[in-house]
Short mmCIF file of C-alpha atoms in Angstrom, two decimals:
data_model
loop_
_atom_site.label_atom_id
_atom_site.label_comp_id
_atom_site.label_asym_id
_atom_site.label_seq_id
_atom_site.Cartn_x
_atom_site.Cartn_y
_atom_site.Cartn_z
CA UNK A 293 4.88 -9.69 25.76
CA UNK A 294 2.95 -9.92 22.37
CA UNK A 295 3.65 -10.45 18.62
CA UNK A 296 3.95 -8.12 16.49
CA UNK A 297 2.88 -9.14 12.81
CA UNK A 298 5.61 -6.66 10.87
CA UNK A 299 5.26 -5.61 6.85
CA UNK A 300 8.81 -6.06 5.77
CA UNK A 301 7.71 -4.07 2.39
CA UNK A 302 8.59 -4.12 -1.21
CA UNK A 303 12.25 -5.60 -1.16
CA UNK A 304 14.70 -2.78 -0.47
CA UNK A 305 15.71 -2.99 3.68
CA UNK A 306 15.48 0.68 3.74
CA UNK A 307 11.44 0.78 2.87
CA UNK A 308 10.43 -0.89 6.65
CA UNK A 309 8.50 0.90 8.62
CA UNK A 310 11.01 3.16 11.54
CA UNK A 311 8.32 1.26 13.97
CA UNK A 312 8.80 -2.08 12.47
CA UNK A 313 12.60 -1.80 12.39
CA UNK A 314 12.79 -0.71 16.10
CA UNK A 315 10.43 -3.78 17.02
CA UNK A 316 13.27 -5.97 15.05
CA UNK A 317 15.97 -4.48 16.82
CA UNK A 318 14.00 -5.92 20.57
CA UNK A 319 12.52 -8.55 19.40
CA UNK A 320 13.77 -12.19 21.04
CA UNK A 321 12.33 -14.80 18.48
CA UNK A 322 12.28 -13.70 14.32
CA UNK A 323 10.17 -15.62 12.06
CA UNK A 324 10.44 -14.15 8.37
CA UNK A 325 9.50 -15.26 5.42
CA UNK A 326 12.08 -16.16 2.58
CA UNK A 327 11.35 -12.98 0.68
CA UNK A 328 12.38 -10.88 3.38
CA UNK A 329 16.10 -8.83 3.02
CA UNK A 330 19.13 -10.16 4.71
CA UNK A 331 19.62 -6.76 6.01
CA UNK A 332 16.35 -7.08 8.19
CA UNK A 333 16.60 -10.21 9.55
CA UNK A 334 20.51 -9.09 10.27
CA UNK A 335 18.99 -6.53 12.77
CA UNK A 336 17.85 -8.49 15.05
CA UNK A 337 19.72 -9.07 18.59
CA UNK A 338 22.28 -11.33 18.71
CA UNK A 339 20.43 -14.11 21.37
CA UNK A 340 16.92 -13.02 19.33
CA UNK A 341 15.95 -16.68 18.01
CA UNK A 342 15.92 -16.53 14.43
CA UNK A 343 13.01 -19.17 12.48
CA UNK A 344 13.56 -18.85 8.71
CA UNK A 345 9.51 -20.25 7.13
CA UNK A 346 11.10 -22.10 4.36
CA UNK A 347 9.92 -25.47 5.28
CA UNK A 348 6.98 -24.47 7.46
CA UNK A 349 3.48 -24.70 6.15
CA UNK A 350 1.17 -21.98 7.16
CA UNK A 351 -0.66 -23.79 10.25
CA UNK A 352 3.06 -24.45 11.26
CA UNK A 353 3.68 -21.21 11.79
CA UNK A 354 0.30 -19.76 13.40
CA UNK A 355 1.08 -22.28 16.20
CA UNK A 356 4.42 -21.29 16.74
CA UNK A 357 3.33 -17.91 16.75
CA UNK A 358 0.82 -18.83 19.25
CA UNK A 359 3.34 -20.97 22.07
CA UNK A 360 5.72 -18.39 21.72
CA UNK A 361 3.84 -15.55 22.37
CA UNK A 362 2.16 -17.25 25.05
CA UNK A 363 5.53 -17.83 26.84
CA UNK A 364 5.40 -13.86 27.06
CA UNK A 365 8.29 -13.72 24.38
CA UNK A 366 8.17 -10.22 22.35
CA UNK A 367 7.52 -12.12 18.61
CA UNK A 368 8.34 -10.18 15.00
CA UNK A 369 6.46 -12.02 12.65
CA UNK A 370 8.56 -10.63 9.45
CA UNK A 371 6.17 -10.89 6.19
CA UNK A 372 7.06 -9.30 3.07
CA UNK A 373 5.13 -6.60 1.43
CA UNK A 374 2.04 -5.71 3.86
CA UNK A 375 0.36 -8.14 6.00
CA UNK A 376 -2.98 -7.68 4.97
CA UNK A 377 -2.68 -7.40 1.44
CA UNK A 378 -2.07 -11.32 -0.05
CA UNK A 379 0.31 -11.52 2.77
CA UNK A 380 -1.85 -14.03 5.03
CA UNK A 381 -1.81 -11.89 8.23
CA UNK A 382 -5.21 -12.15 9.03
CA UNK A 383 -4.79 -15.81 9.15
CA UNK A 384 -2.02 -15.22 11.83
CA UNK A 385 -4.53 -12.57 13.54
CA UNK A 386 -7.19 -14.95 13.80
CA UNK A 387 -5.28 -17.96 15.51
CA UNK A 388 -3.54 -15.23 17.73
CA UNK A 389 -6.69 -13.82 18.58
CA UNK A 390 -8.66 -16.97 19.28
CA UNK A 391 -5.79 -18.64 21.34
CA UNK A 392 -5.89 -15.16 23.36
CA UNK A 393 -2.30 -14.03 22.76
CA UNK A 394 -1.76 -10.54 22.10
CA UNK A 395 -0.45 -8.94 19.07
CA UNK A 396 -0.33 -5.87 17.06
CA UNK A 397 -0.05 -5.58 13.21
CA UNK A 398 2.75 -2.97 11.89
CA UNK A 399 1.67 -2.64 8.37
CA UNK A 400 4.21 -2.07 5.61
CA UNK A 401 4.54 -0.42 2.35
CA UNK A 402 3.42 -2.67 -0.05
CA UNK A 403 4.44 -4.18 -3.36
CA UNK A 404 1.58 -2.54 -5.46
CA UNK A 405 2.23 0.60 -5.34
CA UNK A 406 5.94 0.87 -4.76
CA UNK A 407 6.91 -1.99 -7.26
CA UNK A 408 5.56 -0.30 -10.13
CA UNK A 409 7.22 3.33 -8.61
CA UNK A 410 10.56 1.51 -8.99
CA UNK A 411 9.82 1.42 -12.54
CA UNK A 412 8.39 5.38 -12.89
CA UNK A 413 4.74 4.40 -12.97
CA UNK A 414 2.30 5.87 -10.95
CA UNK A 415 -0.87 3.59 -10.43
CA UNK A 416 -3.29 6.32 -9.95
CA UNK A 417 -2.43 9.66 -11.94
CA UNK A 418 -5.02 12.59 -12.36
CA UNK A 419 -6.63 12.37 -15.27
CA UNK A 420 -5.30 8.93 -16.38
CA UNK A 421 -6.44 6.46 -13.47
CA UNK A 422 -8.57 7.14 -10.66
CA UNK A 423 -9.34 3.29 -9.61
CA UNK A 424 -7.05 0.55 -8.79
CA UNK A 425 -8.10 -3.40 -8.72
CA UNK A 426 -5.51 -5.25 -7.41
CA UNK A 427 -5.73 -9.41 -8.17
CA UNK A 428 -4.09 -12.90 -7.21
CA UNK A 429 -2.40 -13.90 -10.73
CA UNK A 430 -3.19 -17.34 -9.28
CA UNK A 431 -6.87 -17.03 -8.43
CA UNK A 432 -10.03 -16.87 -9.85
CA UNK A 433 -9.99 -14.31 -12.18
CA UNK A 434 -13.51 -12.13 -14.16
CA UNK A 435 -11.71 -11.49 -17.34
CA UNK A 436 -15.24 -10.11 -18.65
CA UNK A 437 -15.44 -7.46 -15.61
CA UNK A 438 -11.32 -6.73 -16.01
CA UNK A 439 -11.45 -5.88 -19.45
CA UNK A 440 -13.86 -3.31 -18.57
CA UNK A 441 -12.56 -2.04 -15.42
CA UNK A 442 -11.09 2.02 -15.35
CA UNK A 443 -7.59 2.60 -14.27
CA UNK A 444 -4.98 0.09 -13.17
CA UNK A 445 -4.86 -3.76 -12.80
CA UNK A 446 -2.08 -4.86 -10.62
CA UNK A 447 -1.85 -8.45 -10.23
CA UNK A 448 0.10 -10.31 -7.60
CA UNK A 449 2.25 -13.74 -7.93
CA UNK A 450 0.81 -13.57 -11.90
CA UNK A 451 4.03 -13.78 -13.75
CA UNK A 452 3.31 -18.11 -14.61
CA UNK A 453 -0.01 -17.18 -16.25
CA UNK A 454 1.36 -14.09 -18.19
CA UNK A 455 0.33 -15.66 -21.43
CA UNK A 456 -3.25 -16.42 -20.08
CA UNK A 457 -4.25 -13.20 -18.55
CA UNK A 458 -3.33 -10.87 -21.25
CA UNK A 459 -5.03 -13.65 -23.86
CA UNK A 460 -8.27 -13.42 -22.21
CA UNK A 461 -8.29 -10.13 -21.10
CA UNK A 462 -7.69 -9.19 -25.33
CA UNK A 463 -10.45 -11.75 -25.81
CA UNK A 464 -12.85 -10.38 -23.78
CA UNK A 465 -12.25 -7.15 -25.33
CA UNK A 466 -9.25 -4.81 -24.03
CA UNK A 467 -7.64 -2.69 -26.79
CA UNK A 468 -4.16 -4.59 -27.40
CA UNK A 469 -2.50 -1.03 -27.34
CA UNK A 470 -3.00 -1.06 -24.15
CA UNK A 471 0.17 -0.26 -21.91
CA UNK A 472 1.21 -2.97 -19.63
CA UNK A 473 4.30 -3.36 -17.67
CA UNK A 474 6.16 -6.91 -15.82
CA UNK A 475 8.40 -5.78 -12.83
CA UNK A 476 10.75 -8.73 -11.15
CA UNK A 477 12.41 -8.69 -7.73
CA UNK A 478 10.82 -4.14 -8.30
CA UNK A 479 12.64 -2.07 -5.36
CA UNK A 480 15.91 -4.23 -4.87
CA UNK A 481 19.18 -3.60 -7.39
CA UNK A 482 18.28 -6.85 -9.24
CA UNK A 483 15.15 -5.40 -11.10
CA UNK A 484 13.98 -6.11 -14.11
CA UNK A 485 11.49 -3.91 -16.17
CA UNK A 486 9.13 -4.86 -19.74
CA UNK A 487 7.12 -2.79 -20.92
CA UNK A 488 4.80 -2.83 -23.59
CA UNK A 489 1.49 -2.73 -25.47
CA UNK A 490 -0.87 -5.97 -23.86
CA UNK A 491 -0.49 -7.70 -27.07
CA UNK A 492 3.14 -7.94 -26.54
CA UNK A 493 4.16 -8.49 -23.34
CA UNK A 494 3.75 -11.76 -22.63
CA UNK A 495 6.94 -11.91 -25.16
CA UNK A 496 8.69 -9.06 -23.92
CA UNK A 497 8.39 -10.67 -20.27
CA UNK A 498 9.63 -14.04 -21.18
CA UNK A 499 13.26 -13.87 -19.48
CA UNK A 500 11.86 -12.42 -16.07
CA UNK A 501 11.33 -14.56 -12.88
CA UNK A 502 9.68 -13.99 -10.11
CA UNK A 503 8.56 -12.31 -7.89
CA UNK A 504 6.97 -10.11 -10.59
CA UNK A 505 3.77 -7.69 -10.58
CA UNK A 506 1.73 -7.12 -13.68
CA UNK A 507 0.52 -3.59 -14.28
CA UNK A 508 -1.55 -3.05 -16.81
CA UNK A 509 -3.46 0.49 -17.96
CA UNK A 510 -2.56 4.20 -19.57
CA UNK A 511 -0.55 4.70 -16.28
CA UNK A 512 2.25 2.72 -17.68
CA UNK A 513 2.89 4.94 -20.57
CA UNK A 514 3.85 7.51 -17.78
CA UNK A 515 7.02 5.74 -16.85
CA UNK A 516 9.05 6.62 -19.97
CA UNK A 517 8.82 10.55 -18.81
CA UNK A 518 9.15 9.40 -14.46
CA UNK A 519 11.61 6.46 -15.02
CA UNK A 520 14.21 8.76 -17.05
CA UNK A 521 15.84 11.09 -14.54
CA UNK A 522 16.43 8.46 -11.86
CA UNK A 523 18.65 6.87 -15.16
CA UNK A 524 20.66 10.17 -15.55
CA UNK A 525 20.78 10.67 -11.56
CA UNK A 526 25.01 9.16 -11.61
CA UNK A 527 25.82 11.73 -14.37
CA UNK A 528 24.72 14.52 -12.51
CA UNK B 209 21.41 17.22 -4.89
CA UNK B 210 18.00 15.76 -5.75
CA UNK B 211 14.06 16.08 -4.80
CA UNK B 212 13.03 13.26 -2.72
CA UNK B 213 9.32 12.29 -3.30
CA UNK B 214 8.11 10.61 0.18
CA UNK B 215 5.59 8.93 1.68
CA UNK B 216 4.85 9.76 5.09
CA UNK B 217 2.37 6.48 5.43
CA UNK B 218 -0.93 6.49 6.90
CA UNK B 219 -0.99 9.08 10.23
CA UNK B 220 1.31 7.38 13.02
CA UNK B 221 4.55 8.74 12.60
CA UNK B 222 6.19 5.71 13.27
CA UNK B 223 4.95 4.17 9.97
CA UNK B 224 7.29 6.10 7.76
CA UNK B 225 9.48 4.06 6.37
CA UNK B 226 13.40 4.06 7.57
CA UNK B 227 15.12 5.90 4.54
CA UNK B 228 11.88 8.32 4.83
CA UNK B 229 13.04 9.14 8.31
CA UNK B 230 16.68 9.47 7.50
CA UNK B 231 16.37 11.39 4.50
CA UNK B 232 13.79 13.93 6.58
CA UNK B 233 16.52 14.32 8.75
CA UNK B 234 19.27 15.00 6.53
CA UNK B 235 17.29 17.48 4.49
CA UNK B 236 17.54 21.62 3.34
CA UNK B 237 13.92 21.98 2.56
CA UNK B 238 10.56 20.34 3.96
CA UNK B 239 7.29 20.42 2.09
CA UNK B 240 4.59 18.92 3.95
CA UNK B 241 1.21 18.31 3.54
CA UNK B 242 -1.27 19.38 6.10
CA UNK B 243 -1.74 15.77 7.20
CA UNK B 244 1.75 14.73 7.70
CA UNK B 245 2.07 14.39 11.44
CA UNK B 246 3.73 16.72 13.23
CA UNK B 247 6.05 14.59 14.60
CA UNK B 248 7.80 13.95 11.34
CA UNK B 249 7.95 17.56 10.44
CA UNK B 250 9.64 18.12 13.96
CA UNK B 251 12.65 15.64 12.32
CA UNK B 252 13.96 18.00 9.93
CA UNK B 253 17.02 19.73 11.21
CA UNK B 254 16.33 23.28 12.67
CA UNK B 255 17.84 25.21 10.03
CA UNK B 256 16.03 23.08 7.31
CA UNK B 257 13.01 25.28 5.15
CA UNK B 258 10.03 24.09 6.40
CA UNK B 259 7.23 24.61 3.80
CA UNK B 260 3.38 23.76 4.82
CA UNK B 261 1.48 23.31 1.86
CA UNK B 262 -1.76 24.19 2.84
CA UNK B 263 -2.29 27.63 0.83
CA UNK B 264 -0.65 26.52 -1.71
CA UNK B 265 -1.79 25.24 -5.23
CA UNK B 266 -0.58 22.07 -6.66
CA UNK B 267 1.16 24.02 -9.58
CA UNK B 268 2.98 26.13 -7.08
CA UNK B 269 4.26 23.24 -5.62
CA UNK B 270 5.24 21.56 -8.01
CA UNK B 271 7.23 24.78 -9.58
CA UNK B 272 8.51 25.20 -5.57
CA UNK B 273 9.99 21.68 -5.85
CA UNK B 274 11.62 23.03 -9.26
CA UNK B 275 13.05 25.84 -8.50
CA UNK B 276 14.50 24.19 -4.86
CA UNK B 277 15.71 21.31 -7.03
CA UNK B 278 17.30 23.66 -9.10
CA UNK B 279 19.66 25.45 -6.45
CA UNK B 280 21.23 21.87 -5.68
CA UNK B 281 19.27 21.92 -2.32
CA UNK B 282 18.26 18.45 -0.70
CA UNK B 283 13.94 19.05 -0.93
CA UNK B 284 12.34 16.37 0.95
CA UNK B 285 8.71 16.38 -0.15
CA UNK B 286 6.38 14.53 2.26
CA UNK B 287 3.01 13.24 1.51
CA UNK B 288 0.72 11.65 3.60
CA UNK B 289 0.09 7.87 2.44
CA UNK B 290 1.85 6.97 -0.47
CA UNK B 291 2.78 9.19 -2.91
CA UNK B 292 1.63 7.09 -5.91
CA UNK B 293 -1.75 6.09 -4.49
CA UNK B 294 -3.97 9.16 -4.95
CA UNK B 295 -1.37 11.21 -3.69
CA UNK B 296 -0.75 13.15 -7.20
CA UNK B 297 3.36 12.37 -6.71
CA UNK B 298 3.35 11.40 -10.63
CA UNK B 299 2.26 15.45 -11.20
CA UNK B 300 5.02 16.45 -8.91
CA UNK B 301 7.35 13.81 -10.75
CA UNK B 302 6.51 14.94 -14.58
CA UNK B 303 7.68 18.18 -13.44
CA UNK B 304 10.81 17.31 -12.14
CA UNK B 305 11.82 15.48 -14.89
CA UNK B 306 10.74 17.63 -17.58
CA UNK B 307 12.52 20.31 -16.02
CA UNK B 308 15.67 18.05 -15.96
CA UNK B 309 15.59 18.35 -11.92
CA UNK B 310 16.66 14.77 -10.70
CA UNK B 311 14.55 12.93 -8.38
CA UNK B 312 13.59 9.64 -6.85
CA UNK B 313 9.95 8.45 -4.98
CA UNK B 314 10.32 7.14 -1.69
CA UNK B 315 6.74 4.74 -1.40
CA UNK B 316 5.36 5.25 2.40
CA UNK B 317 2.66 2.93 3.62
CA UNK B 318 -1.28 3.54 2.05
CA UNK B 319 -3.75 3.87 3.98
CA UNK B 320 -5.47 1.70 1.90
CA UNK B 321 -4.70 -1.14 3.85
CA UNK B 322 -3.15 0.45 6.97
CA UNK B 323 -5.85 2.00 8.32
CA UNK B 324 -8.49 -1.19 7.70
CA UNK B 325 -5.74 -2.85 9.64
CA UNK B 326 -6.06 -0.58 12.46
CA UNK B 327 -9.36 -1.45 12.64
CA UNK B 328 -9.08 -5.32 12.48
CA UNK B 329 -9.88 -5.68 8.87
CA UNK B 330 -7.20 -7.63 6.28
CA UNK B 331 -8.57 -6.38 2.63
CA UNK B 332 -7.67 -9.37 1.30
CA UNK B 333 -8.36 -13.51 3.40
CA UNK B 334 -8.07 -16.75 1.75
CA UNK B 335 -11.30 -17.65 0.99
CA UNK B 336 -12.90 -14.05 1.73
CA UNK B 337 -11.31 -12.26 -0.29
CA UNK B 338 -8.28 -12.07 -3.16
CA UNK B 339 -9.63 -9.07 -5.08
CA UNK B 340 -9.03 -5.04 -3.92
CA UNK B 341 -10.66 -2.36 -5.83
CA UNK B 342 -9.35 1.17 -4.74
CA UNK B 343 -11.28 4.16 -6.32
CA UNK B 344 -11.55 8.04 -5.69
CA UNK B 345 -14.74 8.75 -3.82
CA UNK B 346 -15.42 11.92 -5.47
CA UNK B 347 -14.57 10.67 -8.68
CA UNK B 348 -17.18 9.27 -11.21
CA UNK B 349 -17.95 5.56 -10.43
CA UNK B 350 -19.86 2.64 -12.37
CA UNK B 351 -21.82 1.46 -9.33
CA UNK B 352 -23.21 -1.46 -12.08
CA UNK B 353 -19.64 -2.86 -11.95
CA UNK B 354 -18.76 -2.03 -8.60
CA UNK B 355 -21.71 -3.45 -6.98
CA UNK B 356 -20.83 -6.83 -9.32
CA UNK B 357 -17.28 -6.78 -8.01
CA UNK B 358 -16.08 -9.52 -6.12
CA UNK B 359 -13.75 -9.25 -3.11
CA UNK B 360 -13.13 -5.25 -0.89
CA UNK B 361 -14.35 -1.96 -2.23
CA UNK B 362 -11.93 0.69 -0.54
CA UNK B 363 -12.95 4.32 -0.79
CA UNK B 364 -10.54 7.06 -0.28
CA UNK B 365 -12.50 10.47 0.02
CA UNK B 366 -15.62 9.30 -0.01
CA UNK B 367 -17.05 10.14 3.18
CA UNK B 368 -18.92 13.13 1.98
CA UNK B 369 -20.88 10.77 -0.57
CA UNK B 370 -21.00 8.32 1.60
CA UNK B 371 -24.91 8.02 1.32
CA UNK B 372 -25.08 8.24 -2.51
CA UNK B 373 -22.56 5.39 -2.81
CA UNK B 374 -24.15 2.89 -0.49
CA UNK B 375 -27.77 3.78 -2.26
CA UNK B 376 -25.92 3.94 -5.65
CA UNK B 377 -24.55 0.25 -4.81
CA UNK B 378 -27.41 -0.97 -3.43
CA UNK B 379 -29.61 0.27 -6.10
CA UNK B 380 -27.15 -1.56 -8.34
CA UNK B 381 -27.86 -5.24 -7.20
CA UNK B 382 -25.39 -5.37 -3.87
CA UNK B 383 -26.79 -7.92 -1.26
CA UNK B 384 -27.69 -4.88 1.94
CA UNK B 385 -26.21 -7.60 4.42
CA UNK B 386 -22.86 -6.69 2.96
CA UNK B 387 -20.48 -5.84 6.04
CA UNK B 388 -18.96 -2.67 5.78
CA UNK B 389 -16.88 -0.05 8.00
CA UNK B 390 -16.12 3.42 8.03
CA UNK B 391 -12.41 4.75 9.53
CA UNK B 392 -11.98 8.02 10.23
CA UNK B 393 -8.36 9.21 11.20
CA UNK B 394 -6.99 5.96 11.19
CA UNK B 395 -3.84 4.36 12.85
CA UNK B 396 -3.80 7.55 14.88
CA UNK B 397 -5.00 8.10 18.64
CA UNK B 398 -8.09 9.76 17.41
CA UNK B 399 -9.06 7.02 14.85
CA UNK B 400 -12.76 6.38 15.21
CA UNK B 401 -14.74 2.98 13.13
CA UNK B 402 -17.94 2.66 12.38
CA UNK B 403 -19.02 -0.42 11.52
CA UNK B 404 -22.43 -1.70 10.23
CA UNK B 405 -24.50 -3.51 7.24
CA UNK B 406 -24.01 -1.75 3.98
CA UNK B 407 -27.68 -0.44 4.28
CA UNK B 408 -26.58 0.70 7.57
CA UNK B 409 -23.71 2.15 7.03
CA UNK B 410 -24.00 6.01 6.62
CA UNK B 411 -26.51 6.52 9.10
CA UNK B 412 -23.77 4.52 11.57
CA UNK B 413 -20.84 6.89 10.45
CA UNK B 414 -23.04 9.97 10.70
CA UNK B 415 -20.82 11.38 12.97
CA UNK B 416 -17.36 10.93 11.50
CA UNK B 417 -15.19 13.31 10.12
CA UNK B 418 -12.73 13.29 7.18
CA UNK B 419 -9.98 11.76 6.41
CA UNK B 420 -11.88 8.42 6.37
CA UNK B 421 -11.58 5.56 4.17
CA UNK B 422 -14.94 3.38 3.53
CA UNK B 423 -14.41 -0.48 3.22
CA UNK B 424 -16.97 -2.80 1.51
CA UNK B 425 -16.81 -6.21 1.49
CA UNK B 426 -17.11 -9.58 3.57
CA UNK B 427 -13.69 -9.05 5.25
CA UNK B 428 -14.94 -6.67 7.34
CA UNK B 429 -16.60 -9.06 9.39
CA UNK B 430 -13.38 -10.43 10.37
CA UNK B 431 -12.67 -7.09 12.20
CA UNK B 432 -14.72 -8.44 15.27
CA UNK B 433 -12.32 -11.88 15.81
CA UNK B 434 -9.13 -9.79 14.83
CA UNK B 435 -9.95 -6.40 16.50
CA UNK B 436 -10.57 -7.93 19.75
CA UNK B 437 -7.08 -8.52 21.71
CA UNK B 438 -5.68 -5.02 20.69
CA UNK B 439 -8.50 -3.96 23.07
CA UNK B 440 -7.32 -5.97 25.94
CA UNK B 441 -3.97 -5.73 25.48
CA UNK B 442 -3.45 -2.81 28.04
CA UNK B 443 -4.83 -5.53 30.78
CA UNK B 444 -2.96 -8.15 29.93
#
């Protein structure tokens, strides 16, 4: 009798929320984005209608959203990551809201903090980093103000402008020592990791695809010491 | 045979993830923080070690988790949010691994965009917002950057400074139209918002307790369109 707008999380099936999964498990229509594990979308019922958003363009899917929900149908809307955070929920929230159909949002873990814990880096650490700014890759971007920033960048959907962001945030002054870190398809067994000073990673990132997140800050240098007994964990 | 390092997400115990759950109930020893819902402890089988943290000092946990590791014991260690997101898991982590324990971090979901949700508010919109800066509350801030920052401010811990920031930022250049809110127990049954102008703001939250997060920014007017049907839902 509603739609429930679920975060999927990071990648790895088991990192839903135990709400979110039970809501797949009832639901009788599925939409889910392409990013979204096989596993997840295999838990829904049987007669549940499954709608894949490959070929559907946002607006598409906000109205589907709203007709089925307003045939009283129980509605997962299956987004990776977290719905609020570059995931376009509130986008679905608003055209739910103003067509009067109700819905919930079940918020998931997202990519910007468990992405780079799948590579032993913490984004705040005491000491180390106590702020976070977390960026589109494909937006505007205040390369003046980032250079500057404390702590952590993170950006988001980044990885095609690599080069660009790490050349302007040197020009505008960060130290090129810097630690940085690229993290493709981070949670899921087909992860890849680079990691190195600012000045170099551009280079060292070159054979990765995406998705990817960008970290960049002293918290990176803390995944040599994390990352290493997760390595060692079969020989134990 | 390993220290699991979990995140028991935001307050509603049904926003842990999945392999949280399952590895709660599976384990020999519990540490829990005082916020983890008491639901989740409840999981743990009954002749599991439950250990409350609350008199304890984040040295003596981390030795706890050691020593626990050490005896081959299962040691679930649940933290409320996400471990990695001002949850000091990386202290807990270095610890681990230098003492050759193994161990692996389980992200939960943050409240850093969970509990905005449960108050209406996505921190990031296309064309609101694509920028998220998380900081400490009662850590040292540059209010000259902050206040120039585009996109959400979130606040963890900042509800006892809550007047200093909003004068600090508004002393700083910040337009005092600037929506923001003020969640206090979020995504639980007690949750309580405030929400008002920035030069509003503390006098509006006055009565709040902590654990509150503080949001900043223009998204938080969308928490009036968004917010809405989850209030009629129970008459629909």
């Amino acid at each position: 009798m509603t739609v429930f707008l679920v975060g999927a999380g990071p990648g790895d099936p088991g990192l839903i929320t135990a709400r979110g999964l039970d809501l797949i498990r009832a639901c009788d229509v599925l939409v889910y984005d392409q990013l979204v594990a096989a596993e997840l979308v295999a838990e829904a019922p049987v007669d549940a209608i499954p709608i894949g958003r490959e070929s559907l363009q946002q607006e598409e899917i906000s109205r589907l959203l709203v007709l089925y929900g307003q045939r009283g149908l129980d509605v997962v809307r299956l987004k990776g990551g977290d719905p609020f955070v570059f995931g376009r929920g509130g986008e679905e929230a608003l055209a739910l809201a103003e067509a009067g159909v109700p819905f919930e949002v079940v918020p998931g873990v997202s990519s910007l903090s468990a992405v780079p814990a799948s590579a032993g880096i913490p984004v705040t650490h005491r000491g180390v980093s106590s702020q976070v700014t977390i960026l589109n890759g494909q937006g505007r971007l205040d390369f003046d103000a980032l250079a500057r920033a404390p702590g952590t960048l993170v950006f988001f959907m980044g990885l095609g402008r690599l080069a660009e962001i790490t050349n302007e945030l040197l020009a505008h002054g960060l130290d090129p020592s810097t630690p940085a870190a690229v993290i493709a398809n981070g949670t899921t067994p087909d992860r890849e990791v680079a990691v190195a000073p600012i000045a170099e990673i551009a280079e060292a990132a070159a054979g990765l695809q995406s998705p990817a997140l960008i970290v960049i800050g002293d918290v990176v240098s803390l995944s040599e010491r994390i990352a290493a007994p997760r390595g060692t964990l079969a020989a134990v």
